[in-house]
Short mmCIF file of C-alpha atoms and ligand atoms in Angstrom, two decimals:
data_model
loop_
_atom_site.label_atom_id
_atom_site.label_comp_id
_atom_site.label_asym_id
_atom_site.label_seq_id
_atom_site.Cartn_x
_atom_site.Cartn_y
_atom_site.Cartn_z
CA MET A 1 -34.43 11.44 28.04
CA ALA A 2 -31.75 13.99 27.32
CA ILE A 3 -28.98 12.80 25.03
CA HIS A 4 -25.48 14.07 25.77
CA GLU A 5 -23.95 15.64 22.64
CA ARG A 6 -26.93 14.78 20.45
CA SER A 7 -25.15 16.18 17.42
CA LEU A 8 -22.93 13.07 17.46
CA VAL A 9 -25.90 10.83 16.64
CA GLU A 10 -26.79 10.64 12.95
CA PRO A 11 -30.44 11.72 12.45
CA GLU A 12 -31.27 8.45 10.65
CA ARG A 13 -30.38 6.52 13.84
CA ILE A 14 -32.86 8.46 15.97
CA LEU A 15 -36.37 7.01 16.11
CA ARG A 16 -39.22 8.90 17.73
CA LYS A 17 -42.93 8.60 17.16
CA GLU A 18 -45.04 11.74 17.20
CA ARG A 19 -47.48 9.97 19.48
CA LEU A 20 -46.87 6.73 21.37
CA VAL A 21 -49.06 5.04 24.00
CA VAL A 22 -47.69 1.99 25.81
CA ASP A 23 -50.03 0.01 28.08
CA GLY A 24 -52.35 2.99 28.21
CA VAL A 25 -49.56 5.39 29.19
CA ASP A 26 -48.83 8.25 26.77
CA VAL A 27 -45.04 8.28 26.27
CA SER A 28 -44.99 10.74 23.36
CA GLY A 29 -42.10 13.18 23.08
CA ASP A 30 -38.57 12.54 24.32
CA TRP A 31 -39.64 9.54 26.39
CA ASN A 32 -40.18 7.39 23.30
CA LEU A 33 -36.87 8.32 21.65
CA ILE A 34 -34.78 5.33 20.59
CA ILE A 35 -31.26 5.40 19.18
CA LEU A 36 -30.45 2.54 16.85
CA PRO A 37 -27.10 0.89 17.65
CA ARG A 38 -24.08 1.96 15.63
CA VAL A 39 -22.35 -0.81 13.71
CA ILE A 40 -18.59 -0.42 13.44
CA ASN A 41 -16.91 -2.64 10.91
CA ASP A 42 -13.34 -1.56 11.05
CA TYR A 43 -10.65 -0.19 13.36
CA ASP A 44 -7.24 0.94 12.23
CA LEU A 45 -5.03 0.37 15.26
CA ASP A 46 -1.96 1.78 13.51
CA PHE A 47 -3.65 5.14 13.07
CA ALA A 48 -3.33 6.20 16.74
CA LYS A 49 0.28 5.01 16.78
CA GLU A 50 1.05 7.28 13.83
CA VAL A 51 -0.58 10.25 15.56
CA ILE A 52 1.34 9.57 18.79
CA ASN A 53 4.63 9.25 16.92
CA SER A 54 4.17 12.56 15.13
CA PRO A 55 5.74 15.61 16.84
CA ASP A 56 2.37 17.30 17.58
CA GLY A 57 0.40 14.22 18.55
CA LYS A 58 2.25 12.95 21.62
CA THR A 59 -0.26 14.18 24.21
CA ILE A 60 -3.29 12.45 22.66
CA ASN A 61 -3.06 9.58 25.15
CA GLN A 62 -3.40 11.92 28.14
CA CYS A 63 -7.03 12.63 27.21
CA TYR A 64 -9.61 11.17 29.63
CA GLN A 65 -12.63 12.43 27.67
CA CYS A 66 -13.95 15.02 30.13
CA SER A 67 -15.07 17.28 27.23
CA TYR A 68 -13.84 20.57 28.74
CA CYS A 69 -12.21 21.26 25.37
CA THR A 70 -15.48 20.90 23.47
CA ALA A 71 -17.39 22.96 26.03
CA SER A 72 -15.01 25.88 25.54
CA CYS A 73 -14.58 25.61 21.76
CA PRO A 74 -16.14 28.55 19.86
CA VAL A 75 -16.40 26.56 16.65
CA HIS A 76 -18.46 23.89 18.42
CA ASN A 77 -20.60 26.38 20.32
CA TYR A 78 -21.27 29.06 17.75
CA TRP A 79 -20.73 27.49 14.34
CA ASP A 80 -21.23 23.77 13.97
CA GLU A 81 -21.94 21.26 16.75
CA ARG A 82 -20.37 18.51 14.66
CA TYR A 83 -16.99 20.14 15.28
CA ASN A 84 -16.12 18.35 18.52
CA PRO A 85 -12.46 18.14 19.64
CA ARG A 86 -13.14 15.55 22.34
CA HIS A 87 -14.93 13.30 19.88
CA PHE A 88 -12.20 13.59 17.22
CA ILE A 89 -9.63 12.51 19.81
CA TYR A 90 -11.84 9.61 20.87
CA LEU A 91 -12.27 8.41 17.28
CA ALA A 92 -8.57 8.78 16.49
CA ARG A 93 -7.50 6.79 19.55
CA LEU A 94 -9.82 3.95 18.63
CA GLY A 95 -8.77 4.11 14.98
CA MET A 96 -12.37 4.61 13.82
CA ILE A 97 -11.38 5.93 10.43
CA ASP A 98 -14.83 5.76 8.81
CA GLU A 99 -16.24 8.00 11.52
CA LEU A 100 -13.37 10.46 11.20
CA GLN A 101 -13.85 10.59 7.44
CA LYS A 102 -17.54 11.41 7.88
CA ARG A 103 -16.46 14.52 9.77
CA ALA A 104 -13.65 15.56 7.40
CA ASP A 105 -15.73 18.50 6.13
CA VAL A 106 -15.68 20.17 9.58
CA MET A 107 -12.46 18.91 11.17
CA TRP A 108 -10.27 21.59 9.58
CA ARG A 109 -12.33 24.48 10.97
CA CYS A 110 -10.28 25.09 14.11
CA VAL A 111 -9.60 28.83 14.50
CA SER A 112 -6.49 28.24 16.67
CA CYS A 113 -7.83 30.14 19.68
CA HIS A 114 -6.21 27.61 22.10
CA LYS A 115 -9.13 27.79 24.54
CA CYS A 116 -9.29 24.00 24.50
CA THR A 117 -5.63 23.67 25.45
CA HIS A 118 -5.94 26.20 28.29
CA ARG A 119 -8.98 24.42 29.72
CA CYS A 120 -7.74 20.84 29.39
CA PRO A 121 -7.06 19.47 32.90
CA LYS A 122 -4.80 16.74 31.53
CA GLY A 123 -2.34 18.89 29.63
CA VAL A 124 -3.40 17.66 26.20
CA LEU A 125 -2.18 20.08 23.52
CA VAL A 126 -5.58 19.81 21.90
CA GLU A 127 -5.13 22.03 18.87
CA GLU A 128 -1.80 20.40 18.00
CA VAL A 129 -3.29 16.94 18.43
CA LEU A 130 -6.20 17.81 16.12
CA LYS A 131 -3.78 19.05 13.48
CA ALA A 132 -1.73 15.85 13.90
CA ILE A 133 -4.89 13.79 13.33
CA LEU A 134 -5.66 15.77 10.15
CA ARG A 135 -2.11 15.51 8.90
CA THR A 136 -2.08 11.75 9.52
CA MET A 137 -5.35 11.38 7.63
CA ALA A 138 -3.98 13.41 4.71
CA LYS A 139 -0.73 11.44 4.70
CA LYS A 140 -2.64 8.16 4.49
CA GLY A 141 -4.82 9.49 1.67
CA LEU A 142 -7.95 9.34 3.84
CA ILE A 143 -8.94 12.94 3.12
CA GLU A 144 -8.32 15.39 0.34
CA GLU A 145 -6.21 18.41 1.08
CA TYR A 146 -8.33 20.49 3.44
CA PRO A 147 -9.14 24.18 2.77
CA SER A 148 -7.15 25.63 5.68
CA LYS A 149 -4.05 23.79 4.46
CA LYS A 150 -4.58 25.23 0.97
CA PHE A 151 -4.83 28.68 2.51
CA ASP A 152 -1.65 28.09 4.55
CA LYS A 153 0.23 27.35 1.32
CA PHE A 154 -1.18 30.43 -0.39
CA PHE A 155 -0.25 32.54 2.65
CA THR A 156 3.31 31.15 2.71
CA GLU A 157 3.78 31.82 -1.00
CA SER A 158 2.51 35.38 -0.57
CA VAL A 159 4.92 36.11 2.31
CA LEU A 160 7.78 34.51 0.38
CA GLU A 161 6.99 36.72 -2.59
CA TYR A 162 6.93 40.05 -0.74
CA GLY A 163 8.85 39.43 2.47
CA ARG A 164 5.84 40.71 4.39
CA ILE A 165 2.10 40.18 4.61
CA GLU A 166 0.34 42.07 1.83
CA ASP A 167 -3.23 42.11 3.14
CA GLY A 168 -4.97 43.16 -0.09
CA GLU A 169 -2.94 40.85 -2.28
CA LEU A 170 -3.47 37.94 0.08
CA LEU A 171 -7.18 38.44 0.61
CA PHE A 172 -8.17 39.22 -2.97
CA GLY A 173 -5.77 36.68 -4.44
CA TRP A 174 -7.46 34.06 -2.26
CA ILE A 175 -10.91 35.29 -3.23
CA GLU A 176 -9.92 34.92 -6.88
CA LYS A 177 -8.85 31.37 -6.16
CA GLN A 178 -12.38 30.69 -4.89
CA GLY A 179 -13.74 31.55 -8.36
CA TYR A 180 -14.66 35.24 -7.99
CA LYS A 181 -13.69 37.68 -10.73
CA VAL A 182 -11.05 40.06 -9.39
CA PHE A 183 -9.83 43.08 -11.34
CA LYS A 184 -6.05 43.27 -11.86
CA ASP A 185 -3.85 46.18 -12.81
CA PRO A 186 -2.73 45.92 -16.44
CA ILE A 187 1.00 46.13 -15.76
CA LEU A 188 1.82 44.06 -12.67
CA LYS A 189 -1.33 41.88 -12.92
CA LYS A 190 -1.94 42.25 -9.20
CA PRO A 191 -5.49 42.16 -7.78
CA ILE A 192 -7.00 45.57 -7.04
CA PRO A 193 -9.15 45.29 -3.90
CA PHE A 194 -12.91 45.86 -4.14
CA ILE A 195 -12.95 46.27 -7.93
CA GLY A 196 -14.64 43.32 -9.60
CA GLU A 197 -16.61 40.75 -7.62
CA THR A 198 -16.37 40.92 -3.84
CA PRO A 199 -18.29 38.46 -1.67
CA GLU A 200 -21.06 40.10 0.33
CA TRP A 201 -19.70 38.92 3.70
CA LEU A 202 -16.38 40.62 2.98
CA LYS A 203 -18.02 43.89 2.01
CA GLN A 204 -19.95 43.92 5.28
CA LEU A 205 -16.90 42.90 7.30
CA THR A 206 -14.66 45.63 5.90
CA MET A 207 -16.99 48.59 5.38
CA LYS A 208 -17.55 49.29 9.08
CA PRO A 209 -13.85 49.69 10.04
CA ILE A 210 -13.14 51.54 6.77
CA LYS A 211 -15.83 54.11 7.60
CA SER A 212 -14.18 54.79 10.94
CA MET A 213 -10.67 55.37 9.47
CA ASN A 214 -9.39 58.89 8.88
CA ILE A 215 -8.67 59.94 5.33
CA GLY A 216 -4.86 60.05 5.73
CA PHE A 217 -4.77 56.46 6.96
CA LEU A 218 -7.04 55.34 4.11
CA VAL A 219 -4.87 57.01 1.48
CA LEU A 220 -1.73 55.46 2.95
CA ASN A 221 -3.32 51.99 2.94
CA ALA A 222 -4.60 52.38 -0.61
CA LYS A 223 -1.12 53.45 -1.71
CA HIS A 224 0.46 50.41 -0.03
CA MET A 225 -2.07 48.10 -1.63
CA LEU A 226 -1.35 49.40 -5.12
CA PHE A 227 2.42 49.96 -4.78
CA HIS A 228 3.69 47.30 -2.44
CA PRO A 229 6.55 48.56 -0.26
CA ARG A 230 9.55 46.34 -0.86
CA THR A 231 11.62 44.61 1.77
CA LYS A 232 15.27 45.51 1.14
CA ASN A 233 17.25 42.79 -0.68
CA TRP A 234 14.24 40.48 -0.49
CA SER A 235 14.66 38.93 -3.94
CA ARG A 236 18.06 37.46 -2.94
CA PHE A 237 16.97 36.47 0.53
CA LYS A 238 13.80 34.75 -0.66
CA GLN A 239 15.78 32.37 -2.88
CA VAL A 240 17.80 31.22 0.13
CA LEU A 241 14.71 30.96 2.30
CA ARG A 242 12.81 29.00 -0.33
CA LYS A 243 15.71 26.56 -0.71
CA VAL A 244 15.96 25.99 3.06
CA MET A 245 12.19 25.52 3.35
CA GLN A 246 12.22 23.03 0.48
CA GLU A 247 15.04 21.06 2.08
CA GLU A 248 13.19 20.94 5.39
CA GLY A 249 9.97 19.79 3.72
CA ALA A 250 8.11 22.98 4.64
CA LEU A 251 7.27 23.77 1.00
CA HIS A 252 5.43 21.40 -1.32
S1 SF4 B 301 -10.27 18.70 27.90
FE1 SF4 B 301 -8.44 17.43 27.65
S2 SF4 B 301 -8.86 15.55 28.78
FE2 SF4 B 301 -10.80 16.61 28.51
S3 SF4 B 301 -11.68 15.71 26.62
FE3 SF4 B 301 -10.56 17.52 26.00
S4 SF4 B 301 -8.51 16.80 25.49
FE4 SF4 B 301 -9.51 15.19 26.66
S1 SF4 B 302 -8.09 25.93 19.27
FE1 SF4 B 302 -9.52 25.03 17.79
S2 SF4 B 302 -10.34 23.22 18.81
FE2 SF4 B 302 -9.39 24.49 20.38
S3 SF4 B 302 -11.07 25.72 21.22
FE3 SF4 B 302 -10.09 26.94 19.61
S4 SF4 B 302 -11.25 26.46 17.75
FE4 SF4 B 302 -11.76 24.88 19.26
#
């Protein structure tokens, strides 16, 4: 018997004997698969209300569980089957907090491609709703701050500092935060890309495009990475911007 979305069933709840004969009939294989019932002890009915009342969560109630979103989601299809937008919405609407918490390690992995939202026949703003679920969980202390949120903060601070996105600074500053040793210039103490420890995946990811760049472009990029071009009057403007963002609760 095929099980729809088998990844949603915990392995310890699936029972299957290697070989099973019932009344002389060999029912080995999928035919003898049994799923133990799931026991749910608790529902938090206020949870869904909080999601609905948040600016991004209003469309959660339009979901009728067709699973188009999950079928089109690259994170579900190519990375981790446990990442399942339809299922997260289902759990949030029922207030099944324990089940949501079990999935907290994958729920933040959305890559914001919006495929789910484009495919949803009911107009659910899926990505926004998922973020609203995560934010509500964080607000209620049900999950620790998730990695993508930490990166968002780091990104915001970097843009506030320079008034623009400094790719090398951002990437290697973040890598340093993950515990790698990154070499810094002795004067400004800024990370110098690719000197020190660089994760293997990043080396592979960057070497191919670098090899295809012409020398002039490479030199220009290297120069910009070492001597960041300044945005005019940024130091004054950033103080104002920081103050406004703090007042609006956009900086923590
Ligand atoms: S596609 Fe829309 S209606 Fe269907 S499960 Fe996903 S969110 Fe719900
Ligand atoms: S926006 Fe997020 S949830 Fe939606 S399809 Fe893309 S990765 Fe999946």
